[in-house]
PDB file of C-alpha atoms in Angstrom:
ATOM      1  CA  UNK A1263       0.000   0.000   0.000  1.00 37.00           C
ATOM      2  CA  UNK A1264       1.517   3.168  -1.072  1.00 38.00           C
ATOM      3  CA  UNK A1265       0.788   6.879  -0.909  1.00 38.00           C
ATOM      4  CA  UNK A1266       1.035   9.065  -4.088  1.00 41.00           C
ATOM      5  CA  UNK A1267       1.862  12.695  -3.874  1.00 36.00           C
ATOM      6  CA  UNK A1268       2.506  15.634  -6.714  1.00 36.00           C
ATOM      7  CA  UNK A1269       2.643  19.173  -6.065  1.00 36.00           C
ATOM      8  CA  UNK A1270      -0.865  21.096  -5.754  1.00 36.00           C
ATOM      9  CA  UNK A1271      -2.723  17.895  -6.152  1.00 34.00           C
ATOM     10  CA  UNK A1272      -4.812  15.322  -3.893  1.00 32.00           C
ATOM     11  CA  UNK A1273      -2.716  12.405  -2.992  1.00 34.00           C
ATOM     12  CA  UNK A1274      -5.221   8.933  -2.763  1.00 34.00           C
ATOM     13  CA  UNK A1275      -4.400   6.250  -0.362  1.00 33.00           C
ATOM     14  CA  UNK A1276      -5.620   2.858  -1.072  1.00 35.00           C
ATOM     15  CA  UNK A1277      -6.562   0.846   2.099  1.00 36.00           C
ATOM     16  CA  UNK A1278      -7.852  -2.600   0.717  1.00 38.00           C
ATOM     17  CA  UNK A1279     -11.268  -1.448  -1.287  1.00 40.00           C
ATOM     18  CA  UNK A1280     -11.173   1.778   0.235  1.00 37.00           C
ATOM     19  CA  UNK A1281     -10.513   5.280  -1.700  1.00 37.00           C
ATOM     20  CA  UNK A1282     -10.284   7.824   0.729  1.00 36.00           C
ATOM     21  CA  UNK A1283      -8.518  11.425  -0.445  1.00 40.00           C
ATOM     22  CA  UNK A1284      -6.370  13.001   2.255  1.00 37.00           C
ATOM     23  CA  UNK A1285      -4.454  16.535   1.924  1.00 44.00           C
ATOM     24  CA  UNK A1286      -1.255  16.478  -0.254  1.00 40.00           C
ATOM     25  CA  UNK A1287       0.539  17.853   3.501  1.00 43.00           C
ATOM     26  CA  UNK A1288      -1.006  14.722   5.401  1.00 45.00           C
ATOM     27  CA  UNK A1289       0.492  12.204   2.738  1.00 45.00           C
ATOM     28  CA  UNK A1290       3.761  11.444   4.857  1.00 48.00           C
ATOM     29  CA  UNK A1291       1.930  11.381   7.851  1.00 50.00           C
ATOM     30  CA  UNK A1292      -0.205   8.958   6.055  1.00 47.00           C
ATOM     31  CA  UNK A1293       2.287   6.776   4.415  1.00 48.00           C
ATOM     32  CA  UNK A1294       3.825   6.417   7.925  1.00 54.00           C
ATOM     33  CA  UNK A1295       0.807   5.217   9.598  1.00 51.00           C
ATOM     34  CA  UNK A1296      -0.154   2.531   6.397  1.00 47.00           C
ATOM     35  CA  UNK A1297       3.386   1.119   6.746  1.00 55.00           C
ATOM     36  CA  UNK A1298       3.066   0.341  10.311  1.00 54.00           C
ATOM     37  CA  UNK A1299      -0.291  -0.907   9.570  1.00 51.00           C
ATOM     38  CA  UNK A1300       1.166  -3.365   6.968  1.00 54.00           C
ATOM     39  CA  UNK A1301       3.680  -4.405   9.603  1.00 53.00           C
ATOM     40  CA  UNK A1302       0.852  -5.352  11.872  1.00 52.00           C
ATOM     41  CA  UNK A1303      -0.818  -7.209   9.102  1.00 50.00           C
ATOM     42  CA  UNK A1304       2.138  -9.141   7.997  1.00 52.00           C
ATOM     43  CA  UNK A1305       2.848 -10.325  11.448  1.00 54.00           C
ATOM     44  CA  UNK A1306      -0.738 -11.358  11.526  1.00 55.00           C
ATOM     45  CA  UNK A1307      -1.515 -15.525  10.826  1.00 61.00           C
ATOM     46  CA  UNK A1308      -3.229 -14.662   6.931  1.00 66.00           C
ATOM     47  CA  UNK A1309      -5.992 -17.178   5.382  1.00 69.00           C
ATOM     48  CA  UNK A1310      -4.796 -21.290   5.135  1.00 71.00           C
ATOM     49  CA  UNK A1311      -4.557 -22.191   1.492  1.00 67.00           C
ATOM     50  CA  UNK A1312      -3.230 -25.572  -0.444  1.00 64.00           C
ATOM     51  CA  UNK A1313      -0.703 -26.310  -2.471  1.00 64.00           C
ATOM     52  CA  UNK A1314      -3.083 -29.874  -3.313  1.00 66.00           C
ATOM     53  CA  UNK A1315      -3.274 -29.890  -7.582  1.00 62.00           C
ATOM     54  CA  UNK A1316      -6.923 -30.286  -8.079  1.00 64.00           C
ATOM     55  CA  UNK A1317      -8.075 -32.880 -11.468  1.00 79.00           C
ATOM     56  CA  UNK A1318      -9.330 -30.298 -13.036  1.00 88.00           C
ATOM     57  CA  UNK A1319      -8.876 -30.326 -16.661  1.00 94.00           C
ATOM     58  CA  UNK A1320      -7.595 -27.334 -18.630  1.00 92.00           C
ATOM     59  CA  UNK A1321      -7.647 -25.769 -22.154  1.00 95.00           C
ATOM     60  CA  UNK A1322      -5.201 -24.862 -24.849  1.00 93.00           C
ATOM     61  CA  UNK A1323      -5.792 -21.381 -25.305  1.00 94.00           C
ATOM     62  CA  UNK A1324      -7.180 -18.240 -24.427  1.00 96.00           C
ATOM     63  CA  UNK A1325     -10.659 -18.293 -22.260  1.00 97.00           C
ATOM     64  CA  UNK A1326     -12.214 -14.624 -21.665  1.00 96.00           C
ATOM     65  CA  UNK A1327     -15.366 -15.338 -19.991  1.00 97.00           C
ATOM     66  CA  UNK A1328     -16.358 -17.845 -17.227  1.00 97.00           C
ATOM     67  CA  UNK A1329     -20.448 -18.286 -16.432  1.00 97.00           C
ATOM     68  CA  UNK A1330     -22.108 -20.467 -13.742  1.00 97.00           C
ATOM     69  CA  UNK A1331     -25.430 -22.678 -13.668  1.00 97.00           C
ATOM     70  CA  UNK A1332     -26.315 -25.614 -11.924  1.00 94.00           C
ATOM     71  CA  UNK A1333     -22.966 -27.167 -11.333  1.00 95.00           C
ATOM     72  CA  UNK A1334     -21.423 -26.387 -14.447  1.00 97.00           C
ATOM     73  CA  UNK A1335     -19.240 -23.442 -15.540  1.00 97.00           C
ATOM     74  CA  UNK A1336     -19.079 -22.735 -19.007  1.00 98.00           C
ATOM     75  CA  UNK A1337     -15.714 -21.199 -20.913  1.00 98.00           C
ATOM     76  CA  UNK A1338     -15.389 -19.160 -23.646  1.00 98.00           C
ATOM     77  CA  UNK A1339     -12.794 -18.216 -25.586  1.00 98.00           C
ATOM     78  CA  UNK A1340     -10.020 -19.097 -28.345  1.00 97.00           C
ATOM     79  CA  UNK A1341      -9.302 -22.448 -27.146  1.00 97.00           C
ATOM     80  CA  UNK A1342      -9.524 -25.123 -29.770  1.00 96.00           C
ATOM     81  CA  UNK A1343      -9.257 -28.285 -27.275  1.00 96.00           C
ATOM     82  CA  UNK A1344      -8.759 -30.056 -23.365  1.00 96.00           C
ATOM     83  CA  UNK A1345      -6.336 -31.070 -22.159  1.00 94.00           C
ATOM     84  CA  UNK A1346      -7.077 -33.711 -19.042  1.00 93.00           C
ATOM     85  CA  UNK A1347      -5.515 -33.826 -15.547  1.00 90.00           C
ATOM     86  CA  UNK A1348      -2.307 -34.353 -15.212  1.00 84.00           C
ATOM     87  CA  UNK A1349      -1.755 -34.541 -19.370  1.00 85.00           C
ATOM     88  CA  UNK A1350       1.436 -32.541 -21.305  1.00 82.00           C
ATOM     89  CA  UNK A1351       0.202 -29.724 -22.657  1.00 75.00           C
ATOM     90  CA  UNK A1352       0.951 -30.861 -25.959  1.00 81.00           C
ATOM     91  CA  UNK A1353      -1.550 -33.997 -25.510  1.00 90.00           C
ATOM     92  CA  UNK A1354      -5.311 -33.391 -25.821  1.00 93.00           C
ATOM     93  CA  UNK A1355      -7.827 -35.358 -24.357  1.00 92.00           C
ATOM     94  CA  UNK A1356     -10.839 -33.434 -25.795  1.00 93.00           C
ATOM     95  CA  UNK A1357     -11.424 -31.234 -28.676  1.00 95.00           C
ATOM     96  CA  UNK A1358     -14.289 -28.860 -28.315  1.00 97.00           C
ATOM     97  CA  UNK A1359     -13.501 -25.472 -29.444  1.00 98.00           C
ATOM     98  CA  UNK A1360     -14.258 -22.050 -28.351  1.00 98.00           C
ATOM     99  CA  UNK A1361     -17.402 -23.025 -25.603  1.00 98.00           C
ATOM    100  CA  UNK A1362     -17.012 -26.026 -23.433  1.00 98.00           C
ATOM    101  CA  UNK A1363     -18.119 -26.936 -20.103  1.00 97.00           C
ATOM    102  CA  UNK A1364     -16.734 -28.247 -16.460  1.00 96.00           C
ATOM    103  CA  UNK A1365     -18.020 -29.623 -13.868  1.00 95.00           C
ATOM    104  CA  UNK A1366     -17.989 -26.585 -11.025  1.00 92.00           C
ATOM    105  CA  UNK A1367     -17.226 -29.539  -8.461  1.00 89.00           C
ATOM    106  CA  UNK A1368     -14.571 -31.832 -10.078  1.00 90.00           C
ATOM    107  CA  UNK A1369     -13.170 -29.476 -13.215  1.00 92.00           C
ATOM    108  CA  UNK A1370     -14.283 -32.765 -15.402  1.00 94.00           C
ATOM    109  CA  UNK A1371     -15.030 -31.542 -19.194  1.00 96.00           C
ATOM    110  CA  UNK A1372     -18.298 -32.626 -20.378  1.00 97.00           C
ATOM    111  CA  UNK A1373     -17.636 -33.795 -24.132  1.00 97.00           C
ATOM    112  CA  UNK A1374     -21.434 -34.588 -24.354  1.00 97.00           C
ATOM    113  CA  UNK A1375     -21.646 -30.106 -25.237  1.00 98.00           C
ATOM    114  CA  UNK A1376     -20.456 -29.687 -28.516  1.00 97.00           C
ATOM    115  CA  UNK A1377     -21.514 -26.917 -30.295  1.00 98.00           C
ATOM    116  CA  UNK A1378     -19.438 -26.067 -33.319  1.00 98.00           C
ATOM    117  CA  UNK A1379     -18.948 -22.515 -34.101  1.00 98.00           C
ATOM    118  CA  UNK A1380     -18.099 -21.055 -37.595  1.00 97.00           C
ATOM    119  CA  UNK A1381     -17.611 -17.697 -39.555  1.00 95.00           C
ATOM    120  CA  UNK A1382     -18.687 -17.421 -42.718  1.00 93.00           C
ATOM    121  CA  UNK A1383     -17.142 -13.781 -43.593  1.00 88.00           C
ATOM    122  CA  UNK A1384     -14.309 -14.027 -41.654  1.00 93.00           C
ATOM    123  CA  UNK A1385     -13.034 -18.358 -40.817  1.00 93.00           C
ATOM    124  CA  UNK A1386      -9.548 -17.320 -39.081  1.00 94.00           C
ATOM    125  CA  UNK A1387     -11.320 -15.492 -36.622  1.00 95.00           C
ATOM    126  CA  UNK A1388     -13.622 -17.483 -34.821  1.00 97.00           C
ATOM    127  CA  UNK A1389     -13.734 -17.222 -30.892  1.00 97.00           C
ATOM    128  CA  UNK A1390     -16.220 -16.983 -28.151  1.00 98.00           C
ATOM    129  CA  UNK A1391     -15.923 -13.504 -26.425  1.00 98.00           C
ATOM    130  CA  UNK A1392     -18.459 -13.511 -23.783  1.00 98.00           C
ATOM    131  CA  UNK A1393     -20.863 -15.941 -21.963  1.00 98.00           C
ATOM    132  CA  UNK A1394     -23.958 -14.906 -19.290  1.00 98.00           C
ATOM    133  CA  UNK A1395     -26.045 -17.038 -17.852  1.00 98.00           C
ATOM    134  CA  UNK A1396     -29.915 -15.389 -17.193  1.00 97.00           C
ATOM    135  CA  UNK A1397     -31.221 -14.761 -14.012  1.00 96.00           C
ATOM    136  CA  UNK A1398     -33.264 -17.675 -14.108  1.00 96.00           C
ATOM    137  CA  UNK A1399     -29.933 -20.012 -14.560  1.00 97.00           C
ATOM    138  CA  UNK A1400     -32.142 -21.508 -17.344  1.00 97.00           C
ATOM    139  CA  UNK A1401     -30.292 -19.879 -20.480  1.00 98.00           C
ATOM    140  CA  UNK A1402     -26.837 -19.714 -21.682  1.00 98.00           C
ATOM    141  CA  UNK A1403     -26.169 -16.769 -24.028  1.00 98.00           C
ATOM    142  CA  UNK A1404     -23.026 -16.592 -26.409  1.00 98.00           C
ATOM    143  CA  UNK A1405     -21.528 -13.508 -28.025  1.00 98.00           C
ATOM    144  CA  UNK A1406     -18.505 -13.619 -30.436  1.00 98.00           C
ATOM    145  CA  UNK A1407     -17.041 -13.743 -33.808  1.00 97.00           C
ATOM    146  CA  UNK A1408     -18.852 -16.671 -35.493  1.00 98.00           C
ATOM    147  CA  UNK A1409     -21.878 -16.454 -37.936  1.00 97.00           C
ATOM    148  CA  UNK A1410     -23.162 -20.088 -37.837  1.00 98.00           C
ATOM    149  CA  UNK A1411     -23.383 -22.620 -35.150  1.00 98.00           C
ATOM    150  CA  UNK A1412     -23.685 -26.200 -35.747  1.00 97.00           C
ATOM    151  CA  UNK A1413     -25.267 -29.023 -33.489  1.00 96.00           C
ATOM    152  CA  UNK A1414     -24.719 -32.377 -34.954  1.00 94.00           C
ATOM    153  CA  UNK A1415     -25.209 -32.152 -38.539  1.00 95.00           C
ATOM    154  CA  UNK A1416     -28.023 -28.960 -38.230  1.00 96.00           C
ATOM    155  CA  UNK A1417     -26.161 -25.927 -38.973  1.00 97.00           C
ATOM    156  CA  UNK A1418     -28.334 -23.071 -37.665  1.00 97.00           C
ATOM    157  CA  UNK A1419     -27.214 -19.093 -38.441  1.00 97.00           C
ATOM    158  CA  UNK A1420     -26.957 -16.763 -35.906  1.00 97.00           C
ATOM    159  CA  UNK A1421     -25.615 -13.338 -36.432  1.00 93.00           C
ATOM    160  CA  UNK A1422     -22.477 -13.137 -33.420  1.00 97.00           C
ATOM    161  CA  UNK A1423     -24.890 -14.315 -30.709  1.00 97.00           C
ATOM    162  CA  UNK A1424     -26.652 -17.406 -29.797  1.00 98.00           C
ATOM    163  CA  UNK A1425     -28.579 -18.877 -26.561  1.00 98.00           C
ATOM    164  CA  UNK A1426     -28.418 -22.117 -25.045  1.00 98.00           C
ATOM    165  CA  UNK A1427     -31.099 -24.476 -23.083  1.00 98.00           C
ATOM    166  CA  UNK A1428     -29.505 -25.304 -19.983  1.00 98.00           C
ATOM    167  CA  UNK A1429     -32.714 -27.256 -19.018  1.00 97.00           C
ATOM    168  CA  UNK A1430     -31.824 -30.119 -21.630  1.00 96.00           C
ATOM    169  CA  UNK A1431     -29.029 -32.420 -21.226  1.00 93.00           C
ATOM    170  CA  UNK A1432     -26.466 -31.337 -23.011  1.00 95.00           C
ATOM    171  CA  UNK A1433     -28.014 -28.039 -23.693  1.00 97.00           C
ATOM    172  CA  UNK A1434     -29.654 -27.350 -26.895  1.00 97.00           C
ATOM    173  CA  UNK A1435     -29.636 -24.531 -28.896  1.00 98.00           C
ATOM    174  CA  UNK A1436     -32.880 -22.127 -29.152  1.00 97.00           C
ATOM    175  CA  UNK A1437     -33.951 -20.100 -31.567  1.00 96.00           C
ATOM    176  CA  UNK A1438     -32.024 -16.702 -30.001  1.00 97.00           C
ATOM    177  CA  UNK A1439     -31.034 -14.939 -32.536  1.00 96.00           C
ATOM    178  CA  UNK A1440     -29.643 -10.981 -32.231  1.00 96.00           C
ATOM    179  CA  UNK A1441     -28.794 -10.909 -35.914  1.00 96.00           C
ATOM    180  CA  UNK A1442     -25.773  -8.770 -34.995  1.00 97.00           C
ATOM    181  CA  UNK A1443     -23.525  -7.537 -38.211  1.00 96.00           C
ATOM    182  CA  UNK A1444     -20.754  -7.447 -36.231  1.00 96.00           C
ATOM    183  CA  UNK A1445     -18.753  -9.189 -33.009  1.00 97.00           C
ATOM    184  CA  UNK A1446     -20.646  -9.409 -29.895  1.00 98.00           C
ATOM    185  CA  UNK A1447     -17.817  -8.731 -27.210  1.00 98.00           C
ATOM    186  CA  UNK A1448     -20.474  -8.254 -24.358  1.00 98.00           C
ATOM    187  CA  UNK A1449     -24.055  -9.618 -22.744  1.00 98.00           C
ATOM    188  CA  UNK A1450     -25.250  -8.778 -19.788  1.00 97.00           C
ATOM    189  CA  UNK A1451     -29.024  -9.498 -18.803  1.00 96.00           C
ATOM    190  CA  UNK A1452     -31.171  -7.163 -17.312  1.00 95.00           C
ATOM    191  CA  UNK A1453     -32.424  -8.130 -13.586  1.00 93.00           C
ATOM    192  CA  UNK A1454     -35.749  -9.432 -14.518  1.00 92.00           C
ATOM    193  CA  UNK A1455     -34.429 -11.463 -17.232  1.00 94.00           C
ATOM    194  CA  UNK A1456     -36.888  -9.648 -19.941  1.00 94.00           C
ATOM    195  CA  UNK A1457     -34.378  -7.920 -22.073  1.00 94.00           C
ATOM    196  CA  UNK A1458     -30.252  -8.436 -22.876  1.00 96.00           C
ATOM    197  CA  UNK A1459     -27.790  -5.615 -23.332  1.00 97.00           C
ATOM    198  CA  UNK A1460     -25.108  -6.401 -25.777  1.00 97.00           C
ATOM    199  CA  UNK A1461     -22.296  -4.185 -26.922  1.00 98.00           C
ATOM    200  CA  UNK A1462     -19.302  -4.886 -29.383  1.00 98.00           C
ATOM    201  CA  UNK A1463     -17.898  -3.972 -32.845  1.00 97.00           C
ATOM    202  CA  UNK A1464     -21.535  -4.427 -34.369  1.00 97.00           C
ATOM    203  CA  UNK A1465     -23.143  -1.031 -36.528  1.00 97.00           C
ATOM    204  CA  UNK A1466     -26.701  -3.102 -36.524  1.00 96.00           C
ATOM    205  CA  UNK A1467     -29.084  -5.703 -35.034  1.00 96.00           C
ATOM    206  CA  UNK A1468     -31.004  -6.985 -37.365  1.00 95.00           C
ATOM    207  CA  UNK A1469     -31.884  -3.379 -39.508  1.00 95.00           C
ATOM    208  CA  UNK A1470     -31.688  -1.328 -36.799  1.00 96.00           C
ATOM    209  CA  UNK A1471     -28.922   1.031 -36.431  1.00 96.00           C
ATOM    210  CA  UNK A1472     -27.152   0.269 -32.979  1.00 97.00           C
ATOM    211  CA  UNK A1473     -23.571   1.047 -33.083  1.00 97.00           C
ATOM    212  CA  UNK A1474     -21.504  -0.733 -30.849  1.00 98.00           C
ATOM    213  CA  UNK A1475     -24.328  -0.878 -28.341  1.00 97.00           C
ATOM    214  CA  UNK A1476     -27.617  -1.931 -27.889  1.00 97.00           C
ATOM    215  CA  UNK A1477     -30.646  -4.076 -26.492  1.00 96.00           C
ATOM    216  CA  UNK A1478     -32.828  -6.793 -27.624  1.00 96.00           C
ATOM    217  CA  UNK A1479     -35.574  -8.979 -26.431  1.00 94.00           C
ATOM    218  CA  UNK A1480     -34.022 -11.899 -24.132  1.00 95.00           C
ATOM    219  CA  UNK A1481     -36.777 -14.670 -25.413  1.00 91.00           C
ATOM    220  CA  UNK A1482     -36.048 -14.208 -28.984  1.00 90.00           C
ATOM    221  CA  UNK A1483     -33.119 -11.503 -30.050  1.00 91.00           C
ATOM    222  CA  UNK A1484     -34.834 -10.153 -33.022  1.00 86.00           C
ATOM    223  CA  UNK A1485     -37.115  -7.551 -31.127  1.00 86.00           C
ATOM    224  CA  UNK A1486     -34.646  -4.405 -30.692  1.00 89.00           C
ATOM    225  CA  UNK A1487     -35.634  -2.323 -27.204  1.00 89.00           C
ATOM    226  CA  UNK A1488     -35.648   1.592 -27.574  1.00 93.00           C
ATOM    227  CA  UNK A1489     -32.615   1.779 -25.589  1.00 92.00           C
ATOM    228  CA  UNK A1490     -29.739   3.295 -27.568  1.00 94.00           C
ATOM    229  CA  UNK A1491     -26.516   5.275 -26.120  1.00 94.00           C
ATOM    230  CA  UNK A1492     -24.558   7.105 -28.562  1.00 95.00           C
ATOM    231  CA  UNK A1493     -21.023   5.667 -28.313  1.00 95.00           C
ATOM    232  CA  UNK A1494     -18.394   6.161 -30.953  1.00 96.00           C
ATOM    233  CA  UNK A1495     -16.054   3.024 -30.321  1.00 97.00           C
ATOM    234  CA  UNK A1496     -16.490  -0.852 -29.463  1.00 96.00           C
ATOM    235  CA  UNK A1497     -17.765  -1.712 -26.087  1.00 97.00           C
ATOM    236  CA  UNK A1498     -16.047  -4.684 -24.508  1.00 96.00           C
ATOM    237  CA  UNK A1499     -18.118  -4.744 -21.109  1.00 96.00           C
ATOM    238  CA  UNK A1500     -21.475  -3.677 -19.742  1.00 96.00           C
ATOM    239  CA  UNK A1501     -23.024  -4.016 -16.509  1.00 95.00           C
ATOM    240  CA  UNK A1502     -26.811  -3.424 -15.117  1.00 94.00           C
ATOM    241  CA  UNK A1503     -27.583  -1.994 -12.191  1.00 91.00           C
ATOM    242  CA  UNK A1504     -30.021  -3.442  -9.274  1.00 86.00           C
ATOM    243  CA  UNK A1505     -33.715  -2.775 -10.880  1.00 79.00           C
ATOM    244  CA  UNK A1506     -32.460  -1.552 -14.212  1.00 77.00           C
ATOM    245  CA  UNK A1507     -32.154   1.931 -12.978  1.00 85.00           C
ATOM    246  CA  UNK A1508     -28.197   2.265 -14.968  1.00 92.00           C
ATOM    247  CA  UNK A1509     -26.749   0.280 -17.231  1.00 94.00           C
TER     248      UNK A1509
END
């Protein structure tokens, strides 16, 4: 913990999640009393951990999201295959790309999901860049660079987003469809569950103009909500607050 100071400015002292701003003439004073306080914390006994390897398996590559439901996490990312406990990581044991799915209790991959994603304008760049799970736990939706996704031998289009039935096992993919012309980087449902916000490097959903932002109906992704911020650059995150009331 450290104490920043400049010249005819506010220095900030960071105490854990605390931001509290002291004068720029109180920030030796203040240093002084946060290093003693780290003394006192370092001679304190800290939190047990365990240096026990859990059998979890791992991925390949990249994963940039992580969602939860029912026992199962779900990773997305630019992976291309699983690798299984205790394997080199040049041997894979499994070879579902860009969305798979562990067990939130063992790390076991479940080879049984196997969607297959694919992009039609653009092959080299297929990844899954976001995952949310809705409020309900009953939904998986998927945002990234792909244009088709294919379940056994049905290949279904979706335009950078699709939506997942986590009440079937393996889940099945619904009819979601946010006909996005452009990478969906972001999801985030709203509280009730009725509507999604997406942002990314999309100019449209469906014919709608929504650049790099917008909202669309959570049952079937090809109503488009009113809502519509003016921003003039991709958006890789978005959050809702408690009742809507921000987003």
């Amino acid at each position: 913990m450290r104490a920043w100071a400049r010249a005819g400015i506010t220095a900030l002292i960071l105490v854990g999640a605390t931001v509290t701003a002291v004068p720029v003439a109180g920030a030796m004073a203040a240093r002084d009393h946060l290093e003693a306080a780290g003394a006192r914390a370092s001679a304190s006994p800290g939190a047990s951990v365990s240096a026990t390897a859990l059998s979890s398996w791992q991925v390949n590559g990249l994963v940039r999201k992580l969602a939860y439901a029912s026992g199962w996490v779900y990773a997305g990312g630019s992976f291309t295959g699983e690798m299984a406990p205790g394997a080199p990581s040049t041997t894979l044991s499994g070879s579902q790309a860009y969305l798979a799915r562990f067990s939130s209790s063992t790390g076991r991959f479940d080879s049984s999901f196997n969607p297959v994603f694919s992009d039609t304008a653009n092959p080299a760049a297929v990844k899954v860049t976001t995952v949310a799970v809705s409020p309900d736990g009953k939904t998986l939706y998927v945002g990234g660079h792909f244009t088709d996704v294919r379940i056994g031998a049905t290949i279904s289009p979706r335009g950078y987003g699709a939506a997942f039935d986590l009440t079937t096992s393996p889940p099945t993919l619904t009819s979601w469809n946010p006909k996005a012309n452009g990478a969906i980087l972001a999801i985030a449902p709203s509280p009730d569950g009725s509507a999604l916000y997406l942002g990314g490097e999309f100019s449209k959903l469906g014919t709608t103009s929504r650049p790099f932002v917008g909202a669309v109906d959570a049952a079937t992704g090809s109503t488009v909500t009113p809502w519509a911020p003016a921003v003039n650059n991709l958006v890789n995150s978005i959050a809702v607050a408690p009742g809507s009331s921000a987003v």
